[in-house]
Coordinates of C-alpha atoms in Angstrom, one line a residue:
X1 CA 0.0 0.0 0.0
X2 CA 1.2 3.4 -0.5
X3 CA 0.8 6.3 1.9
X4 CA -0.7 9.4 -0.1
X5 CA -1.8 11.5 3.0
X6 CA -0.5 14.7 1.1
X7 CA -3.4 13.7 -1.7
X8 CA -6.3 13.3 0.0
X9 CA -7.8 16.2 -1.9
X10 CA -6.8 14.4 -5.7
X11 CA -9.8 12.4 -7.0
X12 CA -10.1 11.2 -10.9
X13 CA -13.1 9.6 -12.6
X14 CA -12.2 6.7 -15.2
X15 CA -14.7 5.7 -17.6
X16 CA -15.6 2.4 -17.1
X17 CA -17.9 1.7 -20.5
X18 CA -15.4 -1.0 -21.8
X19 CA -16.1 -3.4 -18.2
X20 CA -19.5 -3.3 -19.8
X21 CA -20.6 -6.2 -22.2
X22 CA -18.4 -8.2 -24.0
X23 CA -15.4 -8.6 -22.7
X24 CA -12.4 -7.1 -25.0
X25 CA -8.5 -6.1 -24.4
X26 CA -9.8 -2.9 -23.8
X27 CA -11.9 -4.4 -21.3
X28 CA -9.0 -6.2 -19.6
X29 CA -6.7 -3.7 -19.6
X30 CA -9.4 -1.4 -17.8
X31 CA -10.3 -4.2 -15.1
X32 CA -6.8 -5.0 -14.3
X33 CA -5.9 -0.6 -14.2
X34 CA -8.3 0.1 -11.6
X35 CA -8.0 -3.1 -9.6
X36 CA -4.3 -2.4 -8.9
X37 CA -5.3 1.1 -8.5
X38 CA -8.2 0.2 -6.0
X39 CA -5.9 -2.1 -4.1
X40 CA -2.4 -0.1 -4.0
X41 CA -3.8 4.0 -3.9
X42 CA -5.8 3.9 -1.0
X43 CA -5.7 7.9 -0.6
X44 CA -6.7 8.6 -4.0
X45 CA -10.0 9.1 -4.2
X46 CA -11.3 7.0 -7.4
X47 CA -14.8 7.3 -9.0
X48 CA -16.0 5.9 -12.3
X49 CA -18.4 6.7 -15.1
X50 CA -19.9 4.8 -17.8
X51 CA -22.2 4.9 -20.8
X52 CA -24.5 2.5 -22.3
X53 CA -27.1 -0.4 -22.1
X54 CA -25.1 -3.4 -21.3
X55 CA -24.6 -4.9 -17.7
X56 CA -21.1 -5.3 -16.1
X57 CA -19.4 -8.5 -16.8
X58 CA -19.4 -10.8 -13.6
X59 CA -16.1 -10.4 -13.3
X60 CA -16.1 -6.6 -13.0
X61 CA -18.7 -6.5 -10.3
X62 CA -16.5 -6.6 -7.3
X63 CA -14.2 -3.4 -8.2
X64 CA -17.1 -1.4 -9.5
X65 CA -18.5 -1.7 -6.0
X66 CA -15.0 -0.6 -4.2
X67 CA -15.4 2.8 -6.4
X68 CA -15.9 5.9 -4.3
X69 CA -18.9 6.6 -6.4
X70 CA -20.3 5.4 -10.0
X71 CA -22.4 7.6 -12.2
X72 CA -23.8 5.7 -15.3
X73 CA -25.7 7.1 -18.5
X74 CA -28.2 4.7 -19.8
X75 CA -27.8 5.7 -23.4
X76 CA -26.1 3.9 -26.3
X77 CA -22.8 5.0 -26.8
X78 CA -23.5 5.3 -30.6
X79 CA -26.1 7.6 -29.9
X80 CA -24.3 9.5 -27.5
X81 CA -21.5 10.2 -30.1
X82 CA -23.6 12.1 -32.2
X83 CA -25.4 14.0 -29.6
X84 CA -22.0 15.2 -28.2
X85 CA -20.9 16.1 -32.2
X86 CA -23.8 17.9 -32.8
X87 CA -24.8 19.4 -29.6
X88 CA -22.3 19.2 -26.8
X89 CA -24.9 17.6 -24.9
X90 CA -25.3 15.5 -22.4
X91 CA -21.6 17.7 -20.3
X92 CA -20.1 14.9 -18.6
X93 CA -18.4 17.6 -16.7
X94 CA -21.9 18.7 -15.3
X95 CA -22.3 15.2 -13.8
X96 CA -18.9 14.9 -12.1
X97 CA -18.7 18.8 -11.1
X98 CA -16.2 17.6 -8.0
X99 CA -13.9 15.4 -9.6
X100 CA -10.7 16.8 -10.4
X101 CA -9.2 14.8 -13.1
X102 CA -11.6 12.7 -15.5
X103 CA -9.9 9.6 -17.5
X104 CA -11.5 8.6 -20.8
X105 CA -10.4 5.0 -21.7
X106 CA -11.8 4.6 -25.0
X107 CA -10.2 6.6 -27.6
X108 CA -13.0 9.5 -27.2
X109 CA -13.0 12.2 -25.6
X110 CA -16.3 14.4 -25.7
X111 CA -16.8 18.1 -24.8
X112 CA -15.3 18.8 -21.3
X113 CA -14.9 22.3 -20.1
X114 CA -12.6 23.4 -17.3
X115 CA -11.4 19.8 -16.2
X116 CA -7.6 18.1 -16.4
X117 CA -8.6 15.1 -18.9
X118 CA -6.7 11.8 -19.6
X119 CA -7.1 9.9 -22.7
X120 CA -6.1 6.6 -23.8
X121 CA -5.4 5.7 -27.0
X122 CA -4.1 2.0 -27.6
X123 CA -2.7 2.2 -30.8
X124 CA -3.5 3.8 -34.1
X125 CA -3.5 0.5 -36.8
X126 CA -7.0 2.3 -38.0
X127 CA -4.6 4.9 -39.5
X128 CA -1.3 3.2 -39.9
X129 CA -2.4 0.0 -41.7
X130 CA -6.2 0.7 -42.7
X131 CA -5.7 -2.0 -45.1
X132 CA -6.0 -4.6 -42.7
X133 CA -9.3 -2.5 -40.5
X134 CA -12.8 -2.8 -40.6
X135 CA -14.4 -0.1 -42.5
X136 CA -16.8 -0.1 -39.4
X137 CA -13.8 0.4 -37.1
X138 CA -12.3 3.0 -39.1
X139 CA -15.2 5.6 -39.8
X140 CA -16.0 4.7 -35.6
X141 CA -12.7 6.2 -34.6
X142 CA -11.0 8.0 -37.5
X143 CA -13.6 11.0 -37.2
X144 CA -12.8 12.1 -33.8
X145 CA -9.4 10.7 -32.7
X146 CA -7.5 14.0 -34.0
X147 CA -9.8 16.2 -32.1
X148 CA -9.5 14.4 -29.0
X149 CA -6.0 14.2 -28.7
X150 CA -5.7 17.7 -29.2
X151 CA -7.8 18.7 -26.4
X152 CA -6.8 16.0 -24.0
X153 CA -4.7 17.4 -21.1
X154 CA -2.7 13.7 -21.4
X155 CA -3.0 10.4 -23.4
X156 CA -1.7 7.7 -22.0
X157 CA -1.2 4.7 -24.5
X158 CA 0.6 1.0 -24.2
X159 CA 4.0 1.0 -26.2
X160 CA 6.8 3.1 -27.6
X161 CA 5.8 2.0 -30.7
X162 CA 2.2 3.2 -30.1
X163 CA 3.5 6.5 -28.5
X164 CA 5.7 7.3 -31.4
X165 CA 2.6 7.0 -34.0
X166 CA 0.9 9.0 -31.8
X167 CA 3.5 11.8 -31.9
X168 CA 3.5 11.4 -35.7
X169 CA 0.0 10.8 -37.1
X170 CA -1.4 13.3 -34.6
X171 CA 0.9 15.9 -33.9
X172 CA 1.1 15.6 -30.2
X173 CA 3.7 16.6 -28.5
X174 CA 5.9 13.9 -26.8
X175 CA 6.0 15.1 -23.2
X176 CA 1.9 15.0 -23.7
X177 CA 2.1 10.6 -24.0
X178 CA 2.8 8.7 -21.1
X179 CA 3.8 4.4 -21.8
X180 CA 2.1 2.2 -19.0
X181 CA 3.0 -1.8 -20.4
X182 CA 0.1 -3.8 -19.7
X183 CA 0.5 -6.8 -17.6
X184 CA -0.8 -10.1 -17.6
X185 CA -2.4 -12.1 -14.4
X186 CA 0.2 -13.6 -13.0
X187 CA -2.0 -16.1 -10.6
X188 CA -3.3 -17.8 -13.9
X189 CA -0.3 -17.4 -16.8
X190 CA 2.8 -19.1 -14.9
X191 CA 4.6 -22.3 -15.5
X192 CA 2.8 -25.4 -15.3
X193 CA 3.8 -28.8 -15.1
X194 CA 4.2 -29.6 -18.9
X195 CA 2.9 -33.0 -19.0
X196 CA 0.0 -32.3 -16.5
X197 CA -0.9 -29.4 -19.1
X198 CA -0.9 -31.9 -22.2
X199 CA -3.1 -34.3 -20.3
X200 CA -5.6 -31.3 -19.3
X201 CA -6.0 -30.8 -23.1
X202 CA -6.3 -34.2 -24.1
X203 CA -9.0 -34.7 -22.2
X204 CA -10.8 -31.3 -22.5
X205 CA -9.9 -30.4 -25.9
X206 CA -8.6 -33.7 -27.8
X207 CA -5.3 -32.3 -28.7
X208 CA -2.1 -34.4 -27.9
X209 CA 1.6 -32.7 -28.4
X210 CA 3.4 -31.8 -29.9
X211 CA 2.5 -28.5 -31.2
X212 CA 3.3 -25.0 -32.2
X213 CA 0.4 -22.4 -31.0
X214 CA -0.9 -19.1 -32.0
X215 CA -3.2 -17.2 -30.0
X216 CA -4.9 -13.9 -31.3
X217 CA -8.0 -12.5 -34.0
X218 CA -7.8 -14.5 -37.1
X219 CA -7.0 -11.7 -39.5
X220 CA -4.5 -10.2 -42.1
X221 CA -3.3 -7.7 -40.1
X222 CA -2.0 -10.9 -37.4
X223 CA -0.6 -12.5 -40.7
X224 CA -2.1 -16.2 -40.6
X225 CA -1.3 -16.4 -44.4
X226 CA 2.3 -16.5 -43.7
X227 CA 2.1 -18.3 -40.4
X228 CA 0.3 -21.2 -43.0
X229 CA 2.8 -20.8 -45.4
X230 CA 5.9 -20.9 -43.1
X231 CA 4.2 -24.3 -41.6
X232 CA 3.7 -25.6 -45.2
X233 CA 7.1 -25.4 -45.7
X234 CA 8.5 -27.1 -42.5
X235 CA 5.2 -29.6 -41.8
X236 CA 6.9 -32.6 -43.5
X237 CA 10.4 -32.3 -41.3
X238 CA 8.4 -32.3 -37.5
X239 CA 5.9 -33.9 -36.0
X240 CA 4.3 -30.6 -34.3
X241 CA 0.3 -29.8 -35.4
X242 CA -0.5 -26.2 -35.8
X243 CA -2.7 -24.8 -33.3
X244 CA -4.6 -21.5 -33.6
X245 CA -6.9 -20.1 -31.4
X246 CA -9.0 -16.9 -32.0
X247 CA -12.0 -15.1 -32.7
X248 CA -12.8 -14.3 -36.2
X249 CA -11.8 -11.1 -38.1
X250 CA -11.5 -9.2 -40.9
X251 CA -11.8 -11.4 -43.7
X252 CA -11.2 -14.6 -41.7
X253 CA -13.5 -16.9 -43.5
X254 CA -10.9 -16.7 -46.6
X255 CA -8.4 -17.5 -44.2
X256 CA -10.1 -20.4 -43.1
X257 CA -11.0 -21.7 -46.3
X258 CA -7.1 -21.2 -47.4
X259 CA -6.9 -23.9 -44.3
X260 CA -9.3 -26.1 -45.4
X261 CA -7.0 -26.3 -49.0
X262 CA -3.6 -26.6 -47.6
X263 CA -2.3 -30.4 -48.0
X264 CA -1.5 -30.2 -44.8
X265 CA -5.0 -29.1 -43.2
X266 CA -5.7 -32.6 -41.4
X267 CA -2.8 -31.2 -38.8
X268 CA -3.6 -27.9 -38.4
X269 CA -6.4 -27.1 -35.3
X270 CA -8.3 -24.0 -35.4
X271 CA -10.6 -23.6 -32.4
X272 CA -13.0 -20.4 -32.2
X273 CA -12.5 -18.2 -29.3
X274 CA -12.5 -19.6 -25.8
X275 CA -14.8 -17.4 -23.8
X276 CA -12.9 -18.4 -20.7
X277 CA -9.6 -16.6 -20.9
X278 CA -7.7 -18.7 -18.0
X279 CA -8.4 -21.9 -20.4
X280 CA -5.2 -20.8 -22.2
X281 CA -2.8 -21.2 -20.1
X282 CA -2.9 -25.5 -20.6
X283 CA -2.5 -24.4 -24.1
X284 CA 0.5 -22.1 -23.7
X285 CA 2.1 -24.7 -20.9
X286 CA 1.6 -27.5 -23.6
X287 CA 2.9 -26.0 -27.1
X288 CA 6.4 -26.5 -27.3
X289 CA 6.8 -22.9 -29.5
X290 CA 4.5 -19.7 -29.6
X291 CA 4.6 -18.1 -33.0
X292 CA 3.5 -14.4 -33.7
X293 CA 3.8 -13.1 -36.6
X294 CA 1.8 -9.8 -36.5
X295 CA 2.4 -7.3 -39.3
X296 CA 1.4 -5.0 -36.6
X297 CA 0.6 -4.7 -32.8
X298 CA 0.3 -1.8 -30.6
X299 CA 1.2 -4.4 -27.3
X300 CA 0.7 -8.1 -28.0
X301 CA -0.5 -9.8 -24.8
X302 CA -0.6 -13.5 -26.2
X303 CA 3.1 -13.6 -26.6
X304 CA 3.3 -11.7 -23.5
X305 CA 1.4 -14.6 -21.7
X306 CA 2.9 -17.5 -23.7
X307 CA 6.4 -16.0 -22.2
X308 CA 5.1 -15.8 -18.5
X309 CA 4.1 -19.7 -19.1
X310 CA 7.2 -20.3 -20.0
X311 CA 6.5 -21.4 -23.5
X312 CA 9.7 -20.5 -26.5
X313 CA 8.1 -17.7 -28.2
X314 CA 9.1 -16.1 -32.0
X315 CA 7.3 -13.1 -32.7
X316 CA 7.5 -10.6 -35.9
X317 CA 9.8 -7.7 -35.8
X318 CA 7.1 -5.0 -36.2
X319 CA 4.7 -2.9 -34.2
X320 CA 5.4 -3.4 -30.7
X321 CA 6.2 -6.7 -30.4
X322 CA 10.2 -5.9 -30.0
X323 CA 9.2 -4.2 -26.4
X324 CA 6.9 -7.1 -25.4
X325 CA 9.7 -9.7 -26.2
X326 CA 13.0 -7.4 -25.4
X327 CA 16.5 -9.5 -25.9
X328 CA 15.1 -12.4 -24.7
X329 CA 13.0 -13.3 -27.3
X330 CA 13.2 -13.4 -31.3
X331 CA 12.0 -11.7 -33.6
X332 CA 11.9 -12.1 -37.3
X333 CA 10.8 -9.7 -40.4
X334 CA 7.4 -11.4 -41.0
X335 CA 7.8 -11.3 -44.9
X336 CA 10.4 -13.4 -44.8
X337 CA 9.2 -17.2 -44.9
X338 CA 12.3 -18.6 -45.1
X339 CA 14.1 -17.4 -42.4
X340 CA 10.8 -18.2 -39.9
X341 CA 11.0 -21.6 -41.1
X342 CA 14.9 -22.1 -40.7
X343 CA 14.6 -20.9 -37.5
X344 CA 11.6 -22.7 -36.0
X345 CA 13.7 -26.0 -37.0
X346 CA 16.5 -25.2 -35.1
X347 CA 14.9 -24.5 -32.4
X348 CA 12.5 -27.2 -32.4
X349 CA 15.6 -30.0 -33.2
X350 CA 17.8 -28.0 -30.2
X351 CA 16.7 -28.8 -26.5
X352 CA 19.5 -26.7 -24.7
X353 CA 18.0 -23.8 -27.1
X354 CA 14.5 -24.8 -26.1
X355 CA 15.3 -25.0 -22.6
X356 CA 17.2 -21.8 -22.4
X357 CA 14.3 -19.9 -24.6
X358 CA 11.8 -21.3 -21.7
X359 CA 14.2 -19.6 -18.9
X360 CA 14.8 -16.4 -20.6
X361 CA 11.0 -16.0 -21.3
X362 CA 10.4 -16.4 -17.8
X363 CA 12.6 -13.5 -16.4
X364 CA 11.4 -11.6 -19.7
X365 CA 7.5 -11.6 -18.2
X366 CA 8.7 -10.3 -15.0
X367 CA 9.1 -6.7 -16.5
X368 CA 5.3 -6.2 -17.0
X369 CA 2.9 -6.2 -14.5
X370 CA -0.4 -4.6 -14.2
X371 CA 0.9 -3.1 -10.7
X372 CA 3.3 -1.3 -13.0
X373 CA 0.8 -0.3 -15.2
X374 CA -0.8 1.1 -12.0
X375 CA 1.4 2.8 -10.7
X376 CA 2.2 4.7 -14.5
X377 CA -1.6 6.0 -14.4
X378 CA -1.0 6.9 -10.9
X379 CA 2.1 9.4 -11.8
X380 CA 0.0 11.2 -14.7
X381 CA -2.8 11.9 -12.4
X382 CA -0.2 13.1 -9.5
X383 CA 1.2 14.7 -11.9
X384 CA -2.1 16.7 -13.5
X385 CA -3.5 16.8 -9.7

């Protein structure tokens, strides 16, 4: 616990829409944020704010209830948006008169007058790689994101990378971007006895090893085209399956059809998202390599998690996936098949390097924690207070 005493006076509001519903990264990265908040700033007074006709998910319904106070708008989010565009109406300031800072966590920020605002802004693939976006997602965020990182006080966003495109794309000045790394749960992703996690999914999920994994949306922008083409090339020299795990994306069912035409298709495993998130750690315990090669990634948190299991894990040299992994991990140019094929070999036919790639992945987790990521949102509101 820390001892604030000299900030009794500080209170912030966060906007807690994205624990509403179904549950997303956003989501998780706002539940995790105020829980270590919550649990490690008892002197800061911390309040939150939400929009919307969706109920808490279970999960979320013990923080909400340690807030100081919770103000909610029953109105769809989607109709707010264009009320605040074209009216300024309803003032979210007018609802929280007392509150001294008030933390958007969404991308938006509406019409606020007279109040030190925080925004977060995750990444900005919608502008840097539209090609790979929804045309929904795009023309939701694309319209306002300039406008609201303008008149934020501070943004707050998840990488350097993400920072850095922020800086660029918007115009905003560096010292106006804080970094706070998410983390991962660290009571759930840890190291598991290998073989009790291959029996788990043997009889849960009728998968038996070995097998290389991938965890994440199945999409272009994640680049499941080459991760099928780098395992066409190297299927017939290892015994691994291909295991992919995600929800569907952008333009996934052509991905899934490519599957279905590989020669190889009767070993590669695609199973739909798993609604309970904890489920993966007997996958990331059992794989014997995690392979992730994103074009582009404002964080990562599966290779993040594969790592704190333990589990060997390659990722793409792009987006942000160099800070998730550091020097501990590798990380290849995801255009070039040959070299991700060369080197999942030689990793998968060397057990000292296997062995030393599960150590160093261990000790690379350690750097993130959601306590960290805390305690960074805790400086920028000191710091506006």
């Amino acid at each position: 616990m820390y001892n604030l005493s000299d900030l009794k006076n500080l209170s912030v509001a966060i906007d807690i829409t994205p624990l509403r519903g179904e549950k997303t990264g956003i989501g998780n990265y706002v539940h995790y944020t105020l829980k270590y908040l919550l649990s490690e700033y008892n002197d800061l007074q911390i309040n939150g704010f939400s929009f919307g006709l969706h109920q808490f998910q279970k999960d979320s319904h013990e923080i909400v209830k340690k807030l100081h106070r919770n103000r909610h708008i029953p109105i769809p989010t989607r109709v707010l948006y264009k009320w605040w565009k074209h009216f300024n109406y309803p003032r979210i300031d007018y609802f929280l008169k007392d509150i001294s800072i008030l933390h958007f966590t969404n991308y938006y920020l509406p019409p606020i007058q007279n109040k030190n605002t925080v925004l977060s802004i995750y990444d900005l693939s919608f502008l840097t790689n539209p090609q790979w976006v929804s045309p929904q997602i795009i023309n939701l965020f694309k319209p306002f994101i300039l406008s609201s990182a303008q008149r934020a006080t501070h943004i707050i966003t998840c990488s350097k990378r993400s920072k850095k495109d922020i800086e660029t794309l918007l115009g905003i000045s560096s010292q106006k971007i804080s970094v706070a790394y998410p983390g991962f749960d660290d009571t759930i992703f840890l190291p598991i006895d290998k073989e009790k996690a291959q029996n788990y999914l043997e009889k849960h999920y009728h998968i038996s090893p070995p097998f290389i994994l991938f965890v994440g949306t199945i999409e272009e922008r994640k680049n499941i085209t080459g991760l099928l083409n780098i395992y066409k090339k190297i299927h017939r020299q290892i015994p691994h399956k291909l295991v992919l795990i995600g929800k569907k994306g952008f333009y996934a069912d052509e991905i899934l059809l490519k599957i279905q035409q590989l020669e190889c298709s009767d070993k590669i495993v695609y199973l739909n998202y798993i609604q309970d998130h904890t489920e993966l750690k007997w996958f990331y315990n059992s794989a014997d390599l995690f392979v992730f090669p994103s074009f582009d990634e404002g964080f990562g948190i599966p290779p993040l998690e594969a790592m704190a299991c333990g589990c060997p894990t390659i990722v793409s040299n792009q987006g942000a996936l160099p800070e998730v992994v550091g020097t501990r991990g590798i990380t290849i140019d995801p255009q070039d098949i040959d070299s991700f094929a060369e080197i999942i070999l030689n990793i998968l036919s060397d057990k000292k390097k296997l062995n030393d790639m599960v150590s160093n992945s261990i000790l690379q987790a350690k750097n993130f924690s959601w306590i960290k990521t805390a305690e960074s949102h805790f400086k920028v509101y000191k710091e506006l207070g």
